[in-house]
Amino acid sequence: MSEPNTDETTRGTGVSRRRAITLAGAGAAGVAGVAVGAGALFGGGDQASATETAAGAVPFHGEHQAGITTPAQDRLHFVAFDVITKDRARLVELLQEWSAAAARMTAGKDAGLIGAVDGVPEAPPDDTGEALGLPPSQLTITVGFGPTLFRDAQGRDRFGIVDKRPAALADLPHFAGDALKPELSGGDICVQACANDPQVAVHAIRNLARIGMGVVSVRWSQLGFGRTSSTSRGQATPRNLFGFKDGTANLKAEDTDLLREQLWAQPGDGPAWMAGGSYLVTRKIRMLVETWDRSPLAEQEMIAGRTKGSGAPLGKRAEFDEPDFTAKGDDGEPVIAETAHVRLAHPDQNDGARLLRRGYNFVDGSDGLGRLDAGLFFIAYQRDPRKQFVPIQTRLARNDAMNEYLRHVSSGLFACPPGVRDAADWWGRALFS
Amino acid sequence: MSEPNTDETTRGTGVSRRRAITLAGAGAAGVAGVAVGAGALFGGGDQASATETAAGAVPFHGEHQAGITTPAQDRLHFVAFDVITKDRARLVELLQEWSAAAARMTAGKDAGLIGAVDGVPEAPPDDTGEALGLPPSQLTITVGFGPTLFRDAQGRDRFGIVDKRPAALADLPHFAGDALKPELSGGDICVQACANDPQVAVHAIRNLARIGMGVVSVRWSQLGFGRTSSTSRGQATPRNLFGFKDGTANLKAEDTDLLREQLWAQPGDGPAWMAGGSYLVTRKIRMLVETWDRSPLAEQEMIAGRTKGSGAPLGKRAEFDEPDFTAKGDDGEPVIAETAHVRLAHPDQNDGARLLRRGYNFVDGSDGLGRLDAGLFFIAYQRDPRKQFVPIQTRLARNDAMNEYLRHVSSGLFACPPGVRDAADWWGRALFS
């Protein structure tokens, strides 16, 4: 492989996935294949415009990590790793390698420096190959550090960074009704891969796991589809598996002032290395859809506090109308019940606290009891979980009428550092330097 | 809801998902939301052409069931049900209700007769709602009947149809290396939902399960992505999670003579009710991707019998070149090893036996041992498994060098009846009449 690297944002020899397949001898047929594949995914209409949007690339380098305010893509592969080495230098080296691989993959290239196709026959390929020929598909890769990376269960400083542990990364309390599975919770490092093609998201996680062999081990992983929140005003509000619009009052990319106030860790908030970062809470929430589906429409709407069709708050006409929590019906009862989800979760009822949510639906087969194992993989970014997720979830866990249909089975908390600035920077540089 | 039914293919009152959301008060904003949603999924290019292709509808009624030779969609939700009633009439009624619901949902409408949005407040909605506003997305719903529907483990005739059990629906033998989990295998009735949007496929399965409450119970279910075989010459050959092109020699929709010979049950093959149907074998095949990723490129290619980049048979230049199983290298050894997957699976090495494969990749979290639980959900349709899947898999199970990296954990066998002809017809009518 002798093609010069013309892309300043990546290291090593740059071979795009499309270019690699052409070089490998598929020639015109291979290129046609790419077009057909993209057509199947993206509608087969105007290929150029498709490439610019759902199939295109999201810049990896920047002030903040991509994958937070990036308009939510349609598919998720999330993984939590345990760090299995005690060697700080190996961990640092991995974070450097990951940063370089992520810059390549988000640009639609192979994960490795050599390339899957023209690698040395005696060596394992530098890319696993299943995304060859697929476009970047708006892939973003977002990394976070869990509390256990700083200090283990015995309180030991694992990598000499315990003094840099942010106070905001305080272990979450137990919430009423929690049914957490330890093997599906926590983790030393998380990686969130979002893309408009699940094969591209899976390829990214898998190659990071491959590169991390001997340093990290997969603790748990989750696939998701059908983003359940919009993170941009250009996106329609999607529906969760209860059939309701979800995330109408979500923090959105356009809310510049609110993002500063509620999303990004600011200088002075805590350790300097987190300035420009954000704190991530994940919750895997099993939804008892079969039970829900047997409940009357009126009860579903009372629990949600919204109408099912339009998503309007009860008593209002349209989705984005502000809910009136003081309104009473002819019977003297509140139009939006005291236990309605929309009331308990609303910023007005939580001292203005908001979250940037970008969760995904999941269906993980069946539960062995004749039901689908389905629900919401909740993802929320925020400036300080102690002031945002924790108080909101405390109220919800105690009072939300929806709890009858929900089971929280997994929980994660991670400090996501600021963006990787350029090819010389890497995830966690300020933390480990 | 007073809109007249103008669609002859469905029963009851016809409300499309798009129409329902508009009626519910979202108005212009709702319609714009649909366009934005479709844009996110299908590239935001030419909406009209997108609607005609990836977002469009596949006819439900016809000579054969859709979802077999239909160009493979990108997403799968597959479910196997146990029938939990002993009442033949209730089972028949369910098959009738399912046929009507499937005709509606594949046309992009609600599952039910009333519609989710304007239903009676005191009753559960007739549709679960999570696909409101989404286009048909080429949804196909394909049904099959397992051996246990005819005769239970004690040999009893469950529904008076044991005399109609096809000989071709003979239980599969144990294959070398099988590690099948009973709770993930078998089933009385299967439903395969394929679509270009996973939310649409999940919605279809979930609503059929909802309608079937008290008659059927979910035994196992599987989500899949990134179709691993093309079923039409217009589709590029996709890649499996080993990074190789898969299904190059697959039966395709255009192979009219071969389809008659190898895919569709013919009059005289067995019981009359199966003429025009096809037999389905499913296998959930865990792929040990971490081990595979550590093996050299040359070894991977030797095992596959193809080059990784182009998919060409070893010793040839392009993917669709015919493999030469007699060619020998300078060392006197066969260019394509005796144990290579492509050799053992090739029709020329199996008395011409072929399969129509339309499997999907899966990632089901992690396995608790630090690895992704990933692989291939294999789906193959054929005229007679005794002459096609069974001999082919027997050879593969004994000799395929790839077996070192594979574990078959689930197996299913189903007789898929011919197509539902019209609104008066239903799945299995000829079987139960």
mmCIF file of C-alpha atoms in Angstrom, chain A residues 17 77 79 81 94 97-98 101-102 104-105 109-113 115-116 124-132 139 141 191 193 199-213 216 218, chain B residues 241-243 289-290 293 308 372:
data_model
loop_
_atom_site.group_PDB
_atom_site.id
_atom_site.type_symbol
_atom_site.label_atom_id
_atom_site.label_comp_id
_atom_site.label_asym_id
_atom_site.label_seq_id
_atom_site.Cartn_x
_atom_site.Cartn_y
_atom_site.Cartn_z
ATOM 1 C CA ARG A 17 -12.963 1.710 2.825
ATOM 2 C CA HIS A 77 -23.639 0.024 19.716
ATOM 3 C CA VAL A 79 -19.901 -1.062 25.167
ATOM 4 C CA PHE A 81 -14.939 -2.270 29.100
ATOM 5 C CA LEU A 94 -4.314 2.116 23.957
ATOM 6 C CA GLU A 97 -4.276 3.981 19.364
ATOM 7 C CA TRP A 98 -8.014 4.234 19.866
ATOM 8 C CA ALA A 101 -8.432 4.418 14.891
ATOM 9 C CA ALA A 102 -11.559 6.424 15.698
ATOM 10 C CA ARG A 104 -9.954 6.827 10.671
ATOM 11 C CA MET A 105 -13.209 4.920 11.116
ATOM 12 C CA LYS A 109 -11.606 4.306 6.560
ATOM 13 C CA ASP A 110 -10.186 1.069 7.922
ATOM 14 C CA ALA A 111 -9.412 0.899 11.630
ATOM 15 C CA GLY A 112 -5.774 0.026 11.106
ATOM 16 C CA LEU A 113 -2.688 1.495 9.575
ATOM 17 C CA GLY A 115 -5.698 -1.870 5.836
ATOM 18 C CA ALA A 116 -7.669 -5.032 5.828
ATOM 19 C CA PRO A 124 -3.979 -10.800 11.224
ATOM 20 C CA PRO A 125 -5.685 -8.063 9.206
ATOM 21 C CA ASP A 126 -5.579 -4.571 10.663
ATOM 22 C CA ASP A 127 -9.320 -4.250 10.141
ATOM 23 C CA THR A 128 -12.007 -6.865 10.515
ATOM 24 C CA GLY A 129 -13.477 -6.039 7.127
ATOM 25 C CA GLU A 130 -17.226 -6.159 7.601
ATOM 26 C CA ALA A 131 -17.597 -2.439 6.852
ATOM 27 C CA LEU A 132 -15.571 -2.527 3.621
ATOM 28 C CA LEU A 139 -20.401 7.381 12.719
ATOM 29 C CA ILE A 141 -17.359 7.398 18.718
ATOM 30 C CA VAL A 191 -17.515 3.658 24.173
ATOM 31 C CA ALA A 193 -20.757 4.279 18.735
ATOM 32 C CA GLN A 199 -22.921 -2.614 10.664
ATOM 33 C CA VAL A 200 -20.759 0.529 10.814
ATOM 34 C CA ALA A 201 -21.434 1.029 14.547
ATOM 35 C CA VAL A 202 -20.716 -2.625 15.320
ATOM 36 C CA HIS A 203 -17.565 -2.548 13.203
ATOM 37 C CA ALA A 204 -16.266 0.421 15.200
ATOM 38 C CA ILE A 205 -16.811 -1.189 18.606
ATOM 39 C CA ARG A 206 -15.458 -4.506 17.487
ATOM 40 C CA ASN A 207 -12.259 -3.018 16.100
ATOM 41 C CA LEU A 208 -11.669 -0.979 19.252
ATOM 42 C CA ALA A 209 -12.117 -4.205 21.249
ATOM 43 C CA ARG A 210 -9.702 -5.963 18.899
ATOM 44 C CA ILE A 211 -7.094 -3.222 19.270
ATOM 45 C CA GLY A 212 -7.594 -3.335 23.052
ATOM 46 C CA MET A 213 -6.955 -7.050 23.409
ATOM 47 C CA VAL A 216 -9.435 -4.140 28.084
ATOM 48 C CA VAL A 218 -15.806 -6.362 27.133
ATOM 49 C CA LEU B 241 -18.917 -10.536 10.619
ATOM 50 C CA PHE B 242 -15.829 -12.448 9.486
ATOM 51 C CA GLY B 243 -15.436 -9.606 6.974
ATOM 52 C CA VAL B 289 -14.921 -13.081 16.192
ATOM 53 C CA GLU B 290 -12.162 -12.337 18.700
ATOM 54 C CA ASP B 293 -9.545 -11.538 14.339
ATOM 55 C CA LYS B 308 -11.222 -11.078 1.674
ATOM 56 C CA LEU B 372 -19.126 -9.918 22.040
#
